[in-house]
Amino acid sequence: MASFVGLRSSSPLLLRGLTFPIFPPLSSSSSSSFLQLKVWKRGSIRRVVVIPVNFSPSGPSEDEEPEPEAGSPSSSLSGNLSAYKWCAALGGIGFVETAYLSYLKLSDSGAFCPIGGGTCDDVLNSDYASVFGIPLPFIGMIAYGTVASLSLQLAEGKFPFELGTSNGRLVLLGMSTSMAVASSYFLYILSTKLTGASCSYCLFSAFLSFSLFFITLKDHGFKEIQKMVALQLCLSSLVVFLLNTAYNSSLSVPSSSAELVEMPYFTTEITTESSPFTVSLSRHLHSIGAKMYGAFWCSHCLEQKQMFGKEAAKVLDYVECFPNGYKKGTKIEKTCTDAAIEGFPTWIINGQVLSGERELSELAQLSGFEYNELDQPS
């Protein structure tokens, strides 16, 4: 059917207030119609004018949805939601894994190691299993939990403290970058410092960290990542610096054990006889709480005990820092770690730390022992 349009004109050739039919387009693919005008002059039709009319729809029809422009936020919305859900899932899995390892740490239990036998415990209980005294599973719980929570908030569009989507995505990228760099560092430690040991939990955690990193990279896109390369490099450098500082300041392997590979624990025999002086001195050191820290394989520790003799050495408060034997990466006894022992033997007398072998007279003087109560040492 033809549609009609009303025209008004001041031209004397047209009658005012008349309507004229507009013929629809010949095909559905055409957007043009024809306006047929009959022009009268003084009561008679003079000519017929056919005018093509192009119709441009002002918006999409109710049955059609507008297609989003390429690169617009709406075009990547579904992709972003999918990435956030993946990050939330991986973060949740990582949180469960590190929570299990944290429970083992708190309960002092052995880990079930599906691959690698008992070496999981060797790695998880080594000196490299903590940073600044904080066990790595605790740090992992915080990291994975934060990633999972933030990813869920990004998917739902709800943020605490008015964080916003842009800032939330930036924090997520920073978290995943830091975790991936830390995982790379730990894999380096595992392959160089803990050779021969394997830890399936460590490898699985590294897989989760790398997956989170690549997912967030894809979410931001190449052009957006180019603008944040400097920030990522700064974060990576900071993570490596902190880990280096933590491990360099902690006692991973004492200097006197640097050449050791593996050695089961054994007891040492003291062959010298004690004198009245050494017996009295050892009893005095015991009474004031003085302690000697050492290792079963330390020759200087044995020489120090030989200076006291077998009777007096039994009275001394001696702390063995490797009661279960030694092999590369073995964690030092917690008592020795708490005392910040850096070499063997080490004396702690009245709060004063003394490294290396000490003469008996020096130990007597530092401990406040009265010389008139002693026989001169031989």
Coordinates of C-alpha atoms in Angstrom, one line a residue:
M1 CA 0.0 0.0 0.0
A2 CA 1.0 3.5 -0.6
S3 CA 1.7 5.8 2.3
F4 CA 0.8 9.5 2.3
V5 CA 2.6 12.6 3.2
G6 CA 1.1 16.1 3.6
L7 CA 2.7 19.0 1.9
R8 CA 2.1 22.7 2.2
S9 CA 3.5 25.2 -0.2
S10 CA 3.2 28.8 -0.9
S11 CA 3.7 28.1 -4.6
P12 CA 0.6 29.1 -6.7
L13 CA 1.1 25.8 -8.7
L14 CA 0.2 23.6 -5.7
L15 CA -3.0 23.3 -3.9
R16 CA -2.5 23.6 -0.2
G17 CA -3.5 21.0 2.4
L18 CA -3.5 18.1 -0.1
T19 CA -1.9 14.7 0.5
F20 CA 0.1 12.8 -2.0
P21 CA 0.9 9.1 -2.2
I22 CA 4.4 7.7 -1.7
F23 CA 4.9 4.5 -3.5
P24 CA 7.0 1.9 -1.5
P25 CA 10.3 0.6 -2.8
L26 CA 10.2 -2.1 -5.4
S27 CA 12.3 -4.5 -3.3
S28 CA 13.1 -5.0 0.3
S29 CA 16.7 -4.3 -0.3
S30 CA 16.0 -0.8 -1.6
S31 CA 15.7 2.1 0.7
S32 CA 14.2 4.5 -1.9
S33 CA 10.5 5.3 -2.5
F34 CA 8.9 7.5 -5.1
L35 CA 6.8 10.6 -4.3
Q36 CA 4.2 11.2 -7.0
L37 CA 3.0 14.8 -7.2
K38 CA 0.1 16.0 -9.4
V39 CA 0.3 19.6 -10.0
W40 CA -2.8 21.6 -10.8
K41 CA -3.1 25.0 -12.2
R42 CA -6.5 26.7 -12.1
G43 CA -8.4 23.5 -11.8
S44 CA -6.7 21.4 -14.4
I45 CA -3.8 18.9 -14.0
R46 CA -0.8 20.1 -15.9
R47 CA 1.8 17.5 -15.1
V48 CA 2.8 14.6 -12.8
V49 CA 6.1 14.9 -11.0
V50 CA 7.8 11.8 -9.6
I51 CA 10.4 12.5 -7.0
P52 CA 12.6 9.7 -5.5
V53 CA 12.7 9.8 -1.7
N54 CA 15.5 8.1 0.3
F55 CA 14.5 6.9 3.8
S56 CA 17.3 6.6 6.5
P57 CA 16.1 4.9 9.6
S58 CA 16.8 6.8 12.7
G59 CA 17.6 3.7 14.8
P60 CA 17.5 0.0 14.8
S61 CA 14.2 -1.8 14.7
E62 CA 12.8 -3.5 17.8
D63 CA 13.7 -6.9 16.3
E64 CA 17.3 -6.0 15.5
E65 CA 20.2 -5.5 17.9
P66 CA 22.9 -3.0 17.0
E67 CA 26.3 -4.5 16.4
P68 CA 29.0 -3.2 18.7
E69 CA 31.9 -1.3 17.1
A70 CA 35.2 -3.1 17.0
G71 CA 37.4 -2.2 19.9
S72 CA 34.5 -0.7 21.9
P73 CA 34.0 -1.8 25.5
S74 CA 30.8 -3.6 24.6
S75 CA 32.6 -5.7 22.0
S76 CA 35.0 -7.1 24.6
L77 CA 32.6 -7.3 27.5
S78 CA 31.8 -11.0 27.0
G79 CA 35.5 -11.7 26.6
N80 CA 36.4 -9.8 29.7
L81 CA 33.7 -11.6 31.7
S82 CA 35.1 -15.0 30.5
A83 CA 38.7 -13.9 31.5
Y84 CA 37.6 -12.8 34.9
K85 CA 35.8 -16.1 35.5
W86 CA 38.9 -18.0 34.5
C87 CA 41.0 -15.9 36.9
A88 CA 38.5 -16.4 39.7
A89 CA 38.6 -20.2 39.1
L90 CA 42.4 -20.4 39.0
G91 CA 42.7 -18.1 42.0
G92 CA 40.3 -20.3 43.9
I93 CA 42.3 -23.5 43.1
G94 CA 45.5 -21.8 44.1
F95 CA 43.9 -20.7 47.4
V96 CA 42.8 -24.3 48.2
E97 CA 46.3 -25.6 47.4
T98 CA 48.1 -23.1 49.6
A99 CA 45.5 -23.4 52.4
Y100 CA 46.3 -27.2 52.5
L101 CA 50.1 -26.5 52.6
S102 CA 49.5 -23.9 55.3
Y103 CA 47.6 -26.4 57.4
L104 CA 50.5 -28.8 57.0
K105 CA 52.9 -26.1 58.1
L106 CA 50.8 -25.3 61.2
S107 CA 50.2 -28.9 62.2
D108 CA 53.8 -29.9 61.4
S109 CA 52.5 -32.8 59.2
G110 CA 54.1 -34.4 56.1
A111 CA 52.7 -33.5 52.7
F112 CA 51.3 -36.2 50.4
C113 CA 53.5 -36.0 47.3
P114 CA 52.0 -37.7 44.3
I115 CA 55.2 -37.2 42.2
G116 CA 58.7 -37.1 43.7
G117 CA 58.2 -39.3 46.8
G118 CA 59.4 -37.6 50.0
T119 CA 61.2 -34.8 48.3
C120 CA 58.1 -32.6 48.6
D121 CA 58.7 -32.3 52.3
D122 CA 62.4 -31.5 51.7
V123 CA 61.5 -28.6 49.5
L124 CA 58.5 -27.3 51.6
N125 CA 60.6 -27.4 54.8
S126 CA 63.8 -26.0 53.3
D127 CA 65.2 -22.6 54.1
Y128 CA 63.8 -21.4 50.8
A129 CA 60.2 -22.1 51.9
S130 CA 59.8 -18.8 53.7
V131 CA 60.4 -15.2 53.0
F132 CA 61.4 -12.9 55.8
G133 CA 60.3 -15.6 58.2
I134 CA 56.8 -15.9 56.6
P135 CA 56.1 -19.3 55.1
L136 CA 55.4 -19.2 51.4
P137 CA 52.0 -21.0 51.7
F138 CA 50.7 -18.1 53.9
I139 CA 51.9 -15.6 51.3
G140 CA 50.3 -17.8 48.5
M141 CA 47.0 -17.9 50.3
I142 CA 46.9 -14.1 50.4
A143 CA 47.9 -13.7 46.8
Y144 CA 45.5 -16.3 45.3
G145 CA 42.7 -15.2 47.6
T146 CA 43.1 -11.6 46.5
V147 CA 43.1 -12.6 42.8
A148 CA 40.0 -14.7 43.1
S149 CA 38.1 -12.1 45.0
L150 CA 39.1 -9.3 42.7
S151 CA 38.2 -11.3 39.6
L152 CA 34.7 -12.0 40.9
Q153 CA 34.2 -8.4 41.6
L154 CA 35.3 -7.5 38.1
A155 CA 32.9 -10.0 36.7
E156 CA 30.0 -8.6 38.7
G157 CA 31.1 -4.9 38.4
K158 CA 30.9 -4.3 42.2
F159 CA 34.0 -2.9 43.9
P160 CA 34.7 -1.9 47.5
F161 CA 36.1 1.5 48.2
E162 CA 35.0 2.7 44.8
L163 CA 37.9 0.9 43.1
G164 CA 36.4 0.9 39.7
T165 CA 36.9 -1.4 36.7
S166 CA 40.0 0.3 35.3
N167 CA 41.8 0.3 38.7
G168 CA 40.6 -3.2 39.4
R169 CA 42.0 -4.5 36.1
L170 CA 45.3 -2.7 36.8
V171 CA 45.6 -4.3 40.3
L172 CA 44.8 -7.7 38.8
L173 CA 47.6 -7.3 36.2
G174 CA 50.1 -6.2 38.9
M175 CA 49.2 -9.2 41.1
S176 CA 49.5 -11.7 38.2
T177 CA 52.8 -10.2 37.1
S178 CA 54.3 -10.3 40.6
M179 CA 53.1 -13.9 41.1
A180 CA 54.6 -15.0 37.7
V181 CA 58.0 -13.4 38.4
A182 CA 58.1 -15.0 41.9
S183 CA 57.2 -18.4 40.5
S184 CA 60.0 -18.0 37.9
Y185 CA 62.4 -17.2 40.8
F186 CA 61.3 -20.2 42.8
L187 CA 61.7 -22.5 39.8
Y188 CA 65.3 -21.2 39.5
I189 CA 65.9 -22.0 43.1
L190 CA 64.5 -25.4 42.7
S191 CA 66.7 -26.2 39.8
T192 CA 69.9 -24.7 41.1
K193 CA 69.8 -24.8 44.9
L194 CA 67.7 -27.8 45.5
T195 CA 69.0 -30.1 42.8
G196 CA 67.6 -33.6 42.8
A197 CA 64.5 -32.5 44.7
S198 CA 61.1 -32.2 43.2
C199 CA 57.8 -30.7 44.4
S200 CA 54.6 -31.2 42.5
Y201 CA 52.9 -28.5 44.6
C202 CA 55.5 -26.0 43.6
L203 CA 55.2 -26.9 39.9
F204 CA 51.4 -26.7 40.0
S205 CA 51.5 -23.3 41.7
A206 CA 53.8 -22.1 39.1
F207 CA 51.4 -23.3 36.4
L208 CA 48.5 -21.4 38.0
S209 CA 50.6 -18.2 38.3
F210 CA 51.7 -18.3 34.7
S211 CA 48.1 -19.0 33.5
L212 CA 46.8 -16.0 35.4
F213 CA 49.5 -13.8 34.0
F214 CA 48.8 -14.8 30.3
I215 CA 45.0 -14.5 30.8
T216 CA 45.3 -10.9 32.2
L217 CA 47.8 -10.0 29.4
K218 CA 45.2 -11.1 26.8
D219 CA 42.5 -9.2 28.6
H220 CA 44.4 -5.9 28.3
G221 CA 45.5 -6.3 24.8
F222 CA 48.8 -5.5 23.1
K223 CA 48.4 -1.7 22.8
E224 CA 47.3 -1.3 26.4
I225 CA 50.1 -3.5 27.7
Q226 CA 52.6 -1.3 25.8
K227 CA 51.6 1.6 28.0
M228 CA 52.2 -0.4 31.2
V229 CA 55.5 -2.1 30.4
A230 CA 57.4 0.3 32.7
L231 CA 55.1 -0.5 35.6
Q232 CA 55.5 -4.3 35.0
L233 CA 59.3 -4.0 34.8
C234 CA 59.3 -2.1 38.1
L235 CA 57.1 -4.7 39.8
S236 CA 59.3 -7.5 38.5
S237 CA 62.5 -5.8 39.7
L238 CA 61.0 -5.2 43.1
V239 CA 59.9 -8.8 43.5
V240 CA 63.4 -10.2 42.6
F241 CA 65.0 -7.6 44.9
L242 CA 62.9 -8.6 47.9
L243 CA 63.4 -12.3 47.3
N244 CA 67.2 -11.9 47.0
T245 CA 67.3 -9.8 50.1
A246 CA 65.2 -12.3 52.1
Y247 CA 67.3 -15.3 51.1
N248 CA 70.6 -13.5 51.4
S249 CA 69.8 -12.4 55.0
S250 CA 68.5 -15.8 56.0
L251 CA 70.6 -18.8 56.8
S252 CA 70.1 -21.1 53.9
V253 CA 73.5 -22.9 53.9
P254 CA 76.1 -22.0 56.6
S255 CA 79.5 -21.1 55.1
S256 CA 81.2 -24.0 56.9
S257 CA 78.9 -26.4 55.1
A258 CA 79.2 -25.0 51.7
E259 CA 81.1 -28.1 50.3
L260 CA 78.7 -30.7 51.9
V261 CA 76.3 -32.6 49.7
E262 CA 74.7 -35.1 52.0
M263 CA 75.6 -36.6 55.3
P264 CA 73.6 -38.6 57.8
Y265 CA 73.7 -37.6 61.4
F266 CA 76.4 -39.2 63.6
T267 CA 77.7 -38.7 67.1
T268 CA 81.2 -37.5 67.8
E269 CA 83.4 -39.0 70.6
I270 CA 85.3 -36.8 73.0
T271 CA 88.6 -38.4 74.0
T272 CA 90.2 -35.8 76.3
E273 CA 89.8 -35.8 80.1
S274 CA 88.3 -32.9 81.9
S275 CA 90.1 -30.9 84.5
P276 CA 88.6 -29.4 87.7
F277 CA 88.8 -26.0 85.9
T278 CA 86.8 -27.2 82.8
V279 CA 84.2 -29.0 85.0
S280 CA 83.7 -25.9 87.1
L281 CA 83.5 -23.6 84.1
S282 CA 81.0 -25.9 82.3
R283 CA 78.8 -25.9 85.4
H284 CA 79.0 -22.1 85.6
L285 CA 78.1 -21.7 82.0
H286 CA 75.1 -24.1 82.5
S287 CA 73.9 -22.1 85.5
I288 CA 73.8 -18.8 83.7
G289 CA 72.0 -20.3 80.6
A290 CA 75.0 -20.0 78.2
K291 CA 74.6 -22.1 75.1
M292 CA 76.9 -23.5 72.4
Y293 CA 75.4 -24.0 68.9
G294 CA 77.0 -26.4 66.5
A295 CA 76.7 -29.1 63.9
F296 CA 77.7 -32.7 64.1
W297 CA 80.0 -32.5 61.1
C298 CA 81.7 -29.3 62.3
S299 CA 85.4 -30.0 63.2
H300 CA 85.7 -26.7 65.1
C301 CA 82.8 -27.7 67.3
L302 CA 84.5 -31.0 68.1
E303 CA 87.7 -29.2 69.0
Q304 CA 85.8 -26.8 71.3
K305 CA 84.3 -29.8 73.1
Q306 CA 87.7 -31.5 73.3
M307 CA 89.0 -28.4 75.2
F308 CA 86.4 -29.1 77.9
G309 CA 86.9 -32.8 78.0
K310 CA 84.3 -35.6 78.0
E311 CA 83.0 -35.1 81.5
A312 CA 82.6 -31.3 81.3
A313 CA 81.2 -31.4 77.7
K314 CA 78.2 -33.4 79.1
V315 CA 77.4 -30.5 81.4
L316 CA 77.4 -27.9 78.6
D317 CA 74.2 -26.7 77.0
Y318 CA 75.0 -27.8 73.5
V319 CA 72.4 -27.2 70.7
E320 CA 72.7 -29.4 67.6
C321 CA 71.5 -27.4 64.6
F322 CA 71.2 -30.5 62.2
P323 CA 69.9 -33.3 64.4
N324 CA 68.4 -35.2 61.4
G325 CA 71.5 -35.1 59.2
Y326 CA 72.4 -32.7 56.5
K327 CA 71.9 -32.5 52.7
K328 CA 71.7 -29.6 50.4
G329 CA 68.7 -27.5 51.1
T330 CA 68.0 -29.0 54.6
K331 CA 66.4 -26.6 56.9
I332 CA 68.4 -25.7 60.0
E333 CA 66.8 -26.4 63.4
K334 CA 64.3 -23.7 64.4
T335 CA 66.1 -23.0 67.7
C336 CA 69.2 -22.2 65.7
T337 CA 67.2 -20.1 63.2
D338 CA 65.6 -18.1 66.0
A339 CA 69.0 -17.4 67.5
A340 CA 70.2 -16.2 64.1
I341 CA 73.2 -18.6 64.0
E342 CA 75.5 -17.8 61.0
G343 CA 78.4 -20.2 61.7
F344 CA 79.6 -23.0 63.9
P345 CA 80.4 -23.1 66.7
T346 CA 78.6 -20.1 68.1
W347 CA 78.3 -19.2 71.8
I348 CA 75.6 -17.0 73.3
I349 CA 76.6 -15.9 76.8
N350 CA 74.5 -13.3 78.6
G351 CA 73.0 -12.2 75.3
Q352 CA 76.4 -11.7 73.7
V353 CA 77.0 -13.7 70.5
L354 CA 80.5 -15.2 70.0
S355 CA 81.4 -16.9 66.7
G356 CA 84.1 -19.5 66.4
E357 CA 86.2 -21.4 68.9
R358 CA 87.0 -19.5 72.1
E359 CA 89.7 -20.0 74.7
L360 CA 88.5 -21.3 78.0
S361 CA 89.9 -18.2 79.8
E362 CA 87.9 -16.0 77.5
L363 CA 84.7 -17.9 78.1
A364 CA 85.3 -17.6 81.8
Q365 CA 85.9 -13.9 81.7
L366 CA 82.9 -13.2 79.4
S367 CA 80.6 -15.3 81.6
G368 CA 81.7 -13.5 84.8
F369 CA 83.4 -16.4 86.4
E370 CA 85.6 -15.6 89.4
Y371 CA 89.2 -16.6 88.8
N372 CA 89.9 -17.3 92.4
E373 CA 87.5 -20.1 92.2
L374 CA 89.4 -21.8 89.4
D375 CA 92.5 -23.7 89.0
Q376 CA 94.5 -22.2 86.1
P377 CA 93.8 -24.1 82.9
S378 CA 96.6 -26.3 81.6

